[in-house]
Amino acid sequence: MDPTSYTPADPQYAAFLDHRAKDLAVSRGWSRWTCNRVKCGLMVLAALHQPFEKIRATTVHALARHAEVAAVHLIDMLDDLDLLLDDAPDTLGQPIDTHLAPLPEQIRSEAAAYFDVLRDGTARRRPRTRDTVDVHLRMIVPFTLEYCAPRYSTLRQVTRNDLTEWVSTRQENVQREVVALRDLFKVLKAQRLIFADPARGIRPGAVPSNPPTPLPEDRLQQVAAAARDNPTLRVVLALAGIHALFPREIRLLQDSDIDMGTRRLRRGGTSRPLDGFTAQALREYQRYRDARWPKSSNPPSSPDPADRPT
């Protein structure tokens, strides 16, 4: 299907949609390619529908299967214009209903009200992603099914001691369960489905952790040999092995976080001294990066005294 072969029945309406697509692209940060794909889809839809006629979501998805249009962004725009008829099948509602089905009627109704808020949002709360809904479903259902259902007929009866006892018996995903349960009761309290929030202030407590296992000597030798001729691996090895930076912290590290003049590394409001190995690894990596990517957008660091002319 070639979108350019479709002529809108109402040129003024097509121009209106084109103008709104440009405005939305700016406000949502769409790329030029995305904006063009959305406008192509709009021209096809404008040729197949009357001005301001509601357009089915299934129609947009069908169009995307036969033409290179951005279905998700197109649906976003139609929804923004109140032109979307959302008839797409609810692929998330069924799993929620299935997981909540074994619960007592009142508890099931209260839990369903929570997941409605989680999915659709409210005036003061944005909708959560499908992944977040899936995680909270897995964290909340065991508590409501295994602990609440045999004891209570409504979540109004749950006490702080119940939650503390439940959390103390959990072995895995304790933090996630506490976050999900606190969110559950906070929302139910805001929706006036319970009288008090028993989860307020609940903490996961001390979570047992396994001490790190030292690398075998042969693996250490392999890493050292690989890092010897690889400036990128050497600086990652120094930042992770000596300064215990997480992968995300290493990826986001800027030259402005490194002060070679005073030999300090600044991250997250803290400042730590640079040891000789890390300083040398950073210096060699910066030279390697400047030679390979001379137009890097990474802000420059303070001058290294070792690079100043004598």
Short mmCIF file of the C-alpha atoms (twelve columns), coordinates in Angstrom:
data_MODEL
# 
_entry.id   MODEL 
# 
loop_
_atom_site.group_PDB 
_atom_site.id 
_atom_site.type_symbol 
_atom_site.label_atom_id 
_atom_site.label_alt_id 
_atom_site.label_comp_id 
_atom_site.label_asym_id 
_atom_site.label_seq_id 
_atom_site.Cartn_x 
_atom_site.Cartn_y 
_atom_site.Cartn_z 
_atom_site.pdbx_PDB_model_num 
ATOM 1   C CA . MET A 1   0.000   0.000   0.000  1 
ATOM 2   C CA . ASP A 2   1.372   3.411   -1.014 1 
ATOM 3   C CA . PRO A 3   0.021   6.162   1.318  1 
ATOM 4   C CA . THR A 4   0.839   8.840   -1.262 1 
ATOM 5   C CA . SER A 5   -1.724  7.331   -3.641 1 
ATOM 6   C CA . TYR A 6   -4.618  8.283   -1.318 1 
ATOM 7   C CA . THR A 7   -6.221  11.680  -1.804 1 
ATOM 8   C CA . PRO A 8   -8.116  13.092  1.209  1 
ATOM 9   C CA . ALA A 9   -11.746 13.905  0.460  1 
ATOM 10  C CA . ASP A 10  -11.522 17.193  2.393  1 
ATOM 11  C CA . PRO A 11  -8.209  19.049  1.798  1 
ATOM 12  C CA . GLN A 12  -8.901  21.512  4.626  1 
ATOM 13  C CA . TYR A 13  -9.424  18.688  7.095  1 
ATOM 14  C CA . ALA A 14  -6.237  17.017  5.842  1 
ATOM 15  C CA . ALA A 15  -4.331  20.278  6.310  1 
ATOM 16  C CA . PHE A 16  -5.709  20.553  9.847  1 
ATOM 17  C CA . LEU A 17  -4.485  17.033  10.686 1 
ATOM 18  C CA . ASP A 18  -1.098  17.746  9.129  1 
ATOM 19  C CA . HIS A 19  -0.714  20.898  11.225 1 
ATOM 20  C CA . ARG A 20  -1.703  19.120  14.437 1 
ATOM 21  C CA . ALA A 21  0.748   16.309  13.684 1 
ATOM 22  C CA . LYS A 22  3.587   18.857  13.448 1 
ATOM 23  C CA . ASP A 23  2.567   20.442  16.762 1 
ATOM 24  C CA . LEU A 24  2.319   17.067  18.497 1 
ATOM 25  C CA . ALA A 25  5.675   15.997  17.081 1 
ATOM 26  C CA . VAL A 26  7.285   19.012  18.746 1 
ATOM 27  C CA . SER A 27  5.546   18.514  22.100 1 
ATOM 28  C CA . ARG A 28  6.203   14.747  22.201 1 
ATOM 29  C CA . GLY A 29  9.724   14.884  20.784 1 
ATOM 30  C CA . TRP A 30  9.023   12.745  17.708 1 
ATOM 31  C CA . SER A 31  11.772  12.288  15.174 1 
ATOM 32  C CA . ARG A 32  11.323  13.570  11.636 1 
ATOM 33  C CA . TRP A 33  10.852  9.980   10.410 1 
ATOM 34  C CA . THR A 34  8.106   9.337   12.978 1 
ATOM 35  C CA . CYS A 35  6.357   12.591  12.138 1 
ATOM 36  C CA . ASN A 36  6.398   11.782  8.418  1 
ATOM 37  C CA . ARG A 37  5.049   8.265   9.034  1 
ATOM 38  C CA . VAL A 38  2.239   9.682   11.178 1 
ATOM 39  C CA . LYS A 39  1.331   12.220  8.493  1 
ATOM 40  C CA . CYS A 40  1.293   9.502   5.821  1 
ATOM 41  C CA . GLY A 41  -1.077  7.455   7.948  1 
ATOM 42  C CA . LEU A 42  -3.300  10.484  8.511  1 
ATOM 43  C CA . MET A 43  -3.609  11.084  4.774  1 
ATOM 44  C CA . VAL A 44  -4.786  7.510   4.259  1 
ATOM 45  C CA . LEU A 45  -7.273  7.742   7.122  1 
ATOM 46  C CA . ALA A 46  -8.507  11.129  5.927  1 
ATOM 47  C CA . ALA A 47  -9.231  9.563   2.521  1 
ATOM 48  C CA . LEU A 48  -11.171 6.677   4.086  1 
ATOM 49  C CA . HIS A 49  -13.154 8.618   6.719  1 
ATOM 50  C CA . GLN A 50  -15.315 11.686  6.910  1 
ATOM 51  C CA . PRO A 51  -13.954 14.767  8.710  1 
ATOM 52  C CA . PHE A 52  -13.890 14.228  12.497 1 
ATOM 53  C CA . GLU A 53  -15.296 10.724  12.142 1 
ATOM 54  C CA . LYS A 54  -14.163 8.369   14.915 1 
ATOM 55  C CA . ILE A 55  -11.441 5.984   13.739 1 
ATOM 56  C CA . ARG A 56  -11.106 2.475   15.158 1 
ATOM 57  C CA . ALA A 57  -7.796  1.442   16.711 1 
ATOM 58  C CA . THR A 58  -8.043  -1.864  14.854 1 
ATOM 59  C CA . THR A 59  -8.182  0.104   11.581 1 
ATOM 60  C CA . VAL A 60  -4.918  1.857   12.460 1 
ATOM 61  C CA . HIS A 61  -3.221  -1.448  13.293 1 
ATOM 62  C CA . ALA A 62  -4.496  -2.986  10.054 1 
ATOM 63  C CA . LEU A 63  -3.093  0.002   8.154  1 
ATOM 64  C CA . ALA A 64  0.272   -0.443  9.870  1 
ATOM 65  C CA . ARG A 65  0.459   -4.033  8.657  1 
ATOM 66  C CA . HIS A 66  0.204   -2.929  5.025  1 
ATOM 67  C CA . ALA A 67  1.994   0.435   5.061  1 
ATOM 68  C CA . GLU A 68  4.984   1.923   6.819  1 
ATOM 69  C CA . VAL A 69  3.084   4.065   9.315  1 
ATOM 70  C CA . ALA A 70  3.771   4.609   13.033 1 
ATOM 71  C CA . ALA A 71  0.708   2.936   14.548 1 
ATOM 72  C CA . VAL A 72  1.444   3.702   18.208 1 
ATOM 73  C CA . HIS A 73  2.130   7.398   17.564 1 
ATOM 74  C CA . LEU A 74  -0.819  7.635   15.177 1 
ATOM 75  C CA . ILE A 75  -3.131  6.227   17.838 1 
ATOM 76  C CA . ASP A 76  -1.609  8.655   20.333 1 
ATOM 77  C CA . MET A 77  -2.483  11.564  18.072 1 
ATOM 78  C CA . LEU A 78  -6.018  10.366  17.339 1 
ATOM 79  C CA . ASP A 79  -6.593  9.950   21.062 1 
ATOM 80  C CA . ASP A 80  -5.288  13.470  21.661 1 
ATOM 81  C CA . LEU A 81  -7.797  14.779  19.087 1 
ATOM 82  C CA . ASP A 82  -10.609 12.664  20.609 1 
ATOM 83  C CA . LEU A 83  -10.965 10.875  17.273 1 
ATOM 84  C CA . LEU A 84  -10.025 7.393   18.507 1 
ATOM 85  C CA . LEU A 85  -12.495 4.565   18.951 1 
ATOM 86  C CA . ASP A 86  -10.467 2.124   21.053 1 
ATOM 87  C CA . ASP A 87  -11.817 -1.267  19.976 1 
ATOM 88  C CA . ALA A 88  -8.509  -3.101  20.332 1 
ATOM 89  C CA . PRO A 89  -8.766  -6.309  22.374 1 
ATOM 90  C CA . ASP A 90  -7.797  -5.953  26.030 1 
ATOM 91  C CA . THR A 91  -4.804  -8.273  26.285 1 
ATOM 92  C CA . LEU A 92  -4.036  -7.274  29.872 1 
ATOM 93  C CA . GLY A 93  -7.532  -7.408  31.369 1 
ATOM 94  C CA . GLN A 94  -7.852  -11.156 30.895 1 
ATOM 95  C CA . PRO A 95  -4.684  -12.073 32.848 1 
ATOM 96  C CA . ILE A 96  -5.754  -9.740  35.676 1 
ATOM 97  C CA . ASP A 97  -9.219  -11.284 35.832 1 
ATOM 98  C CA . THR A 98  -7.731  -14.789 35.762 1 
ATOM 99  C CA . HIS A 99  -5.330  -14.091 38.645 1 
ATOM 100 C CA . LEU A 100 -7.993  -12.375 40.758 1 
ATOM 101 C CA . ALA A 101 -10.744 -14.943 40.104 1 
ATOM 102 C CA . PRO A 102 -9.962  -17.240 43.102 1 
ATOM 103 C CA . LEU A 103 -10.256 -14.355 45.594 1 
ATOM 104 C CA . PRO A 104 -13.360 -13.750 47.741 1 
ATOM 105 C CA . GLU A 105 -15.813 -11.424 46.011 1 
ATOM 106 C CA . GLN A 106 -15.124 -8.278  48.053 1 
ATOM 107 C CA . ILE A 107 -11.338 -8.684  48.013 1 
ATOM 108 C CA . ARG A 108 -11.478 -9.366  44.270 1 
ATOM 109 C CA . SER A 109 -13.494 -6.183  43.746 1 
ATOM 110 C CA . GLU A 110 -11.041 -4.105  45.795 1 
ATOM 111 C CA . ALA A 111 -7.991  -5.558  44.050 1 
ATOM 112 C CA . ALA A 112 -9.637  -5.016  40.638 1 
ATOM 113 C CA . ALA A 113 -10.273 -1.355  41.543 1 
ATOM 114 C CA . TYR A 114 -6.575  -0.972  42.317 1 
ATOM 115 C CA . PHE A 115 -5.498  -2.457  38.996 1 
ATOM 116 C CA . ASP A 116 -7.967  -0.212  37.163 1 
ATOM 117 C CA . VAL A 117 -6.179  2.797   38.662 1 
ATOM 118 C CA . LEU A 118 -2.790  1.267   37.886 1 
ATOM 119 C CA . ARG A 119 -3.715  0.739   34.224 1 
ATOM 120 C CA . ASP A 120 -5.818  3.816   33.484 1 
ATOM 121 C CA . GLY A 121 -4.522  6.377   35.962 1 
ATOM 122 C CA . THR A 122 -6.502  9.165   37.607 1 
ATOM 123 C CA . ALA A 123 -6.536  12.950  37.481 1 
ATOM 124 C CA . ARG A 124 -3.499  12.953  39.798 1 
ATOM 125 C CA . ARG A 125 -1.778  9.769   38.720 1 
ATOM 126 C CA . ARG A 126 -0.473  8.728   35.333 1 
ATOM 127 C CA . PRO A 127 -1.192  5.222   33.984 1 
ATOM 128 C CA . ARG A 128 1.567   2.695   34.564 1 
ATOM 129 C CA . THR A 129 3.173   0.587   31.863 1 
ATOM 130 C CA . ARG A 130 2.147   -2.978  31.127 1 
ATOM 131 C CA . ASP A 131 5.398   -4.249  32.651 1 
ATOM 132 C CA . THR A 132 4.662   -2.407  35.904 1 
ATOM 133 C CA . VAL A 133 1.127   -3.818  36.009 1 
ATOM 134 C CA . ASP A 134 2.491   -7.338  35.408 1 
ATOM 135 C CA . VAL A 135 5.046   -6.980  38.214 1 
ATOM 136 C CA . HIS A 136 2.512   -5.626  40.712 1 
ATOM 137 C CA . LEU A 137 0.115   -8.415  39.795 1 
ATOM 138 C CA . ARG A 138 2.748   -11.040 40.597 1 
ATOM 139 C CA . MET A 139 3.668   -9.294  43.858 1 
ATOM 140 C CA . ILE A 140 0.140   -8.649  45.184 1 
ATOM 141 C CA . VAL A 141 -1.760  -11.821 44.278 1 
ATOM 142 C CA . PRO A 142 0.215   -14.144 46.632 1 
ATOM 143 C CA . PHE A 143 -0.575  -11.930 49.645 1 
ATOM 144 C CA . THR A 144 -4.271  -11.549 48.835 1 
ATOM 145 C CA . LEU A 145 -4.721  -15.209 47.858 1 
ATOM 146 C CA . GLU A 146 -2.520  -17.049 50.354 1 
ATOM 147 C CA . TYR A 147 -2.808  -14.770 53.387 1 
ATOM 148 C CA . CYS A 148 -5.965  -12.651 53.106 1 
ATOM 149 C CA . ALA A 149 -8.428  -15.018 51.431 1 
ATOM 150 C CA . PRO A 150 -8.369  -17.714 54.184 1 
ATOM 151 C CA . ARG A 151 -8.786  -15.097 56.934 1 
ATOM 152 C CA . TYR A 152 -10.758 -12.119 55.676 1 
ATOM 153 C CA . SER A 153 -13.625 -11.155 53.397 1 
ATOM 154 C CA . THR A 154 -12.323 -7.630  52.672 1 
ATOM 155 C CA . LEU A 155 -8.971  -5.844  52.594 1 
ATOM 156 C CA . ARG A 156 -10.386 -3.413  55.169 1 
ATOM 157 C CA . GLN A 157 -9.639  -6.083  57.776 1 
ATOM 158 C CA . VAL A 158 -5.910  -6.248  57.000 1 
ATOM 159 C CA . THR A 159 -3.713  -4.895  59.810 1 
ATOM 160 C CA . ARG A 160 -0.165  -3.679  60.008 1 
ATOM 161 C CA . ASN A 161 0.764   -6.849  61.909 1 
ATOM 162 C CA . ASP A 162 -0.600  -8.937  59.020 1 
ATOM 163 C CA . LEU A 163 1.691   -7.176  56.584 1 
ATOM 164 C CA . THR A 164 4.683   -7.349  58.905 1 
ATOM 165 C CA . GLU A 165 4.138   -11.074 59.419 1 
ATOM 166 C CA . TRP A 166 3.764   -11.705 55.681 1 
ATOM 167 C CA . VAL A 167 6.875   -9.735  54.746 1 
ATOM 168 C CA . SER A 168 8.933   -11.550 57.402 1 
ATOM 169 C CA . THR A 169 8.188   -14.900 55.733 1 
ATOM 170 C CA . ARG A 170 9.157   -13.865 52.214 1 
ATOM 171 C CA . GLN A 171 12.486  -14.959 50.779 1 
ATOM 172 C CA . GLU A 172 12.580  -13.426 47.297 1 
ATOM 173 C CA . ASN A 173 11.533  -10.080 45.798 1 
ATOM 174 C CA . VAL A 174 10.889  -8.652  49.272 1 
ATOM 175 C CA . GLN A 175 11.462  -5.037  48.258 1 
ATOM 176 C CA . ARG A 176 9.206   -5.370  45.219 1 
ATOM 177 C CA . GLU A 177 6.445   -6.949  47.275 1 
ATOM 178 C CA . VAL A 178 6.621   -4.189  49.885 1 
ATOM 179 C CA . VAL A 179 6.499   -1.484  47.193 1 
ATOM 180 C CA . ALA A 180 3.513   -3.141  45.500 1 
ATOM 181 C CA . LEU A 181 1.592   -3.702  48.751 1 
ATOM 182 C CA . ARG A 182 2.203   -0.152  49.918 1 
ATOM 183 C CA . ASP A 183 0.935   1.121   46.579 1 
ATOM 184 C CA . LEU A 184 -2.120  -1.154  46.775 1 
ATOM 185 C CA . PHE A 185 -3.278  0.128   50.162 1 
ATOM 186 C CA . LYS A 186 -2.349  3.732   49.361 1 
ATOM 187 C CA . VAL A 187 -4.584  3.664   46.277 1 
ATOM 188 C CA . LEU A 188 -7.436  1.903   48.087 1 
ATOM 189 C CA . LYS A 189 -7.269  4.539   50.835 1 
ATOM 190 C CA . ALA A 190 -7.312  7.344   48.241 1 
ATOM 191 C CA . GLN A 191 -10.296 5.683   46.542 1 
ATOM 192 C CA . ARG A 192 -12.011 5.396   49.965 1 
ATOM 193 C CA . LEU A 193 -12.299 1.638   49.665 1 
ATOM 194 C CA . ILE A 194 -10.530 1.141   53.000 1 
ATOM 195 C CA . PHE A 195 -10.583 3.296   56.127 1 
ATOM 196 C CA . ALA A 196 -6.880  3.255   57.068 1 
ATOM 197 C CA . ASP A 197 -3.643  2.404   55.308 1 
ATOM 198 C CA . PRO A 198 -2.047  -0.547  57.173 1 
ATOM 199 C CA . ALA A 199 1.004   -0.562  54.865 1 
ATOM 200 C CA . ARG A 200 2.096   2.991   55.619 1 
ATOM 201 C CA . GLY A 201 5.685   2.963   56.826 1 
ATOM 202 C CA . ILE A 202 6.175   -0.765  56.246 1 
ATOM 203 C CA . ARG A 203 9.779   -1.567  55.346 1 
ATOM 204 C CA . PRO A 204 11.221  -4.773  53.881 1 
ATOM 205 C CA . GLY A 205 13.759  -4.978  56.675 1 
ATOM 206 C CA . ALA A 206 17.171  -6.494  56.340 1 
ATOM 207 C CA . VAL A 207 17.452  -8.587  53.218 1 
ATOM 208 C CA . PRO A 208 20.105  -11.305 53.373 1 
ATOM 209 C CA . SER A 209 22.722  -10.877 50.719 1 
ATOM 210 C CA . ASN A 210 25.394  -13.205 49.454 1 
ATOM 211 C CA . PRO A 211 28.971  -11.934 49.763 1 
ATOM 212 C CA . PRO A 212 30.697  -11.534 46.391 1 
ATOM 213 C CA . THR A 213 32.728  -14.539 45.320 1 
ATOM 214 C CA . PRO A 214 36.322  -13.760 44.337 1 
ATOM 215 C CA . LEU A 215 37.264  -14.526 40.751 1 
ATOM 216 C CA . PRO A 216 39.561  -17.521 40.284 1 
ATOM 217 C CA . GLU A 217 43.189  -16.639 39.638 1 
ATOM 218 C CA . ASP A 218 43.059  -17.790 36.001 1 
ATOM 219 C CA . ARG A 219 40.056  -15.528 35.309 1 
ATOM 220 C CA . LEU A 220 41.841  -12.588 36.886 1 
ATOM 221 C CA . GLN A 221 44.804  -13.196 34.615 1 
ATOM 222 C CA . GLN A 222 42.506  -13.329 31.573 1 
ATOM 223 C CA . VAL A 223 40.869  -10.018 32.515 1 
ATOM 224 C CA . ALA A 224 44.235  -8.359  33.143 1 
ATOM 225 C CA . ALA A 225 45.587  -9.583  29.810 1 
ATOM 226 C CA . ALA A 226 42.504  -8.381  27.923 1 
ATOM 227 C CA . ALA A 227 42.583  -4.974  29.632 1 
ATOM 228 C CA . ARG A 228 46.277  -4.450  28.944 1 
ATOM 229 C CA . ASP A 229 45.698  -3.539  25.281 1 
ATOM 230 C CA . ASN A 230 42.107  -2.271  25.546 1 
ATOM 231 C CA . PRO A 231 41.747  1.235   27.040 1 
ATOM 232 C CA . THR A 232 37.957  0.929   27.264 1 
ATOM 233 C CA . LEU A 233 38.048  -2.339  29.186 1 
ATOM 234 C CA . ARG A 234 40.852  -1.025  31.404 1 
ATOM 235 C CA . VAL A 235 38.895  2.053   32.520 1 
ATOM 236 C CA . VAL A 236 35.731  -0.034  33.093 1 
ATOM 237 C CA . LEU A 237 37.797  -2.483  35.139 1 
ATOM 238 C CA . ALA A 238 39.159  0.374   37.273 1 
ATOM 239 C CA . LEU A 239 35.806  2.086   37.840 1 
ATOM 240 C CA . ALA A 240 33.947  -1.145  38.633 1 
ATOM 241 C CA . GLY A 241 36.669  -3.076  40.442 1 
ATOM 242 C CA . ILE A 242 38.244  -0.274  42.481 1 
ATOM 243 C CA . HIS A 243 35.482  2.323   42.844 1 
ATOM 244 C CA . ALA A 244 32.490  -0.091  42.779 1 
ATOM 245 C CA . LEU A 245 30.545  1.920   40.208 1 
ATOM 246 C CA . PHE A 246 27.491  0.217   38.756 1 
ATOM 247 C CA . PRO A 247 27.221  -0.288  34.961 1 
ATOM 248 C CA . ARG A 248 24.725  2.570   34.597 1 
ATOM 249 C CA . GLU A 249 26.991  4.923   36.573 1 
ATOM 250 C CA . ILE A 250 29.919  4.066   34.319 1 
ATOM 251 C CA . ARG A 251 27.825  4.637   31.185 1 
ATOM 252 C CA . LEU A 252 26.643  8.050   32.401 1 
ATOM 253 C CA . LEU A 253 30.037  9.226   33.650 1 
ATOM 254 C CA . GLN A 254 31.002  12.605  32.168 1 
ATOM 255 C CA . ASP A 255 34.419  14.160  31.778 1 
ATOM 256 C CA . SER A 256 33.161  16.961  34.024 1 
ATOM 257 C CA . ASP A 257 32.859  14.379  36.843 1 
ATOM 258 C CA . ILE A 258 36.620  13.827  36.704 1 
ATOM 259 C CA . ASP A 259 39.077  16.430  38.003 1 
ATOM 260 C CA . MET A 260 42.541  15.363  36.969 1 
ATOM 261 C CA . GLY A 261 43.988  18.505  38.533 1 
ATOM 262 C CA . THR A 262 43.027  17.437  42.050 1 
ATOM 263 C CA . ARG A 263 42.740  13.714  41.258 1 
ATOM 264 C CA . ARG A 264 39.070  13.508  42.325 1 
ATOM 265 C CA . LEU A 265 36.072  11.577  40.993 1 
ATOM 266 C CA . ARG A 266 32.699  13.185  41.688 1 
ATOM 267 C CA . ARG A 267 29.480  11.166  41.503 1 
ATOM 268 C CA . GLY A 268 26.081  11.628  43.154 1 
ATOM 269 C CA . GLY A 269 27.140  14.511  45.390 1 
ATOM 270 C CA . THR A 270 30.224  12.694  46.686 1 
ATOM 271 C CA . SER A 271 33.885  13.127  45.874 1 
ATOM 272 C CA . ARG A 272 36.498  10.423  46.134 1 
ATOM 273 C CA . PRO A 273 40.234  10.397  45.434 1 
ATOM 274 C CA . LEU A 274 41.545  8.774   42.294 1 
ATOM 275 C CA . ASP A 275 44.182  6.113   42.750 1 
ATOM 276 C CA . GLY A 276 47.108  5.965   40.359 1 
ATOM 277 C CA . PHE A 277 45.797  3.022   38.316 1 
ATOM 278 C CA . THR A 278 42.356  4.599   37.753 1 
ATOM 279 C CA . ALA A 279 43.835  8.014   36.933 1 
ATOM 280 C CA . GLN A 280 46.181  6.472   34.371 1 
ATOM 281 C CA . ALA A 281 43.342  4.376   32.875 1 
ATOM 282 C CA . LEU A 282 41.100  7.443   32.584 1 
ATOM 283 C CA . ARG A 283 43.888  9.518   31.041 1 
ATOM 284 C CA . GLU A 284 44.638  6.867   28.402 1 
ATOM 285 C CA . TYR A 285 40.961  6.337   27.626 1 
ATOM 286 C CA . GLN A 286 40.378  10.071  27.152 1 
ATOM 287 C CA . ARG A 287 43.225  10.244  24.667 1 
ATOM 288 C CA . TYR A 288 41.910  7.170   22.868 1 
ATOM 289 C CA . ARG A 289 38.361  8.585   22.770 1 
ATOM 290 C CA . ASP A 290 39.483  12.047  21.590 1 
ATOM 291 C CA . ALA A 291 41.431  10.439  18.760 1 
ATOM 292 C CA . ARG A 292 38.592  8.135   17.689 1 
ATOM 293 C CA . TRP A 293 35.614  10.431  18.372 1 
ATOM 294 C CA . PRO A 294 36.984  13.991  18.157 1 
ATOM 295 C CA . LYS A 295 33.465  15.492  18.084 1 
ATOM 296 C CA . SER A 296 32.207  13.767  21.235 1 
ATOM 297 C CA . SER A 297 29.457  15.696  23.034 1 
ATOM 298 C CA . ASN A 298 30.874  14.672  26.429 1 
ATOM 299 C CA . PRO A 299 31.842  17.911  28.206 1 
ATOM 300 C CA . PRO A 300 35.616  18.266  28.590 1 
ATOM 301 C CA . SER A 301 37.238  17.587  31.943 1 
ATOM 302 C CA . SER A 302 39.560  19.884  33.819 1 
ATOM 303 C CA . PRO A 303 43.090  19.857  32.374 1 
ATOM 304 C CA . ASP A 304 45.384  17.050  33.400 1 
ATOM 305 C CA . PRO A 305 48.627  18.448  34.800 1 
ATOM 306 C CA . ALA A 306 50.466  15.583  33.120 1 
ATOM 307 C CA . ASP A 307 49.344  16.930  29.716 1 
ATOM 308 C CA . ARG A 308 50.477  20.533  30.302 1 
ATOM 309 C CA . PRO A 309 53.608  21.633  28.411 1 
ATOM 310 C CA . THR A 310 56.689  22.076  30.544 1 
# 
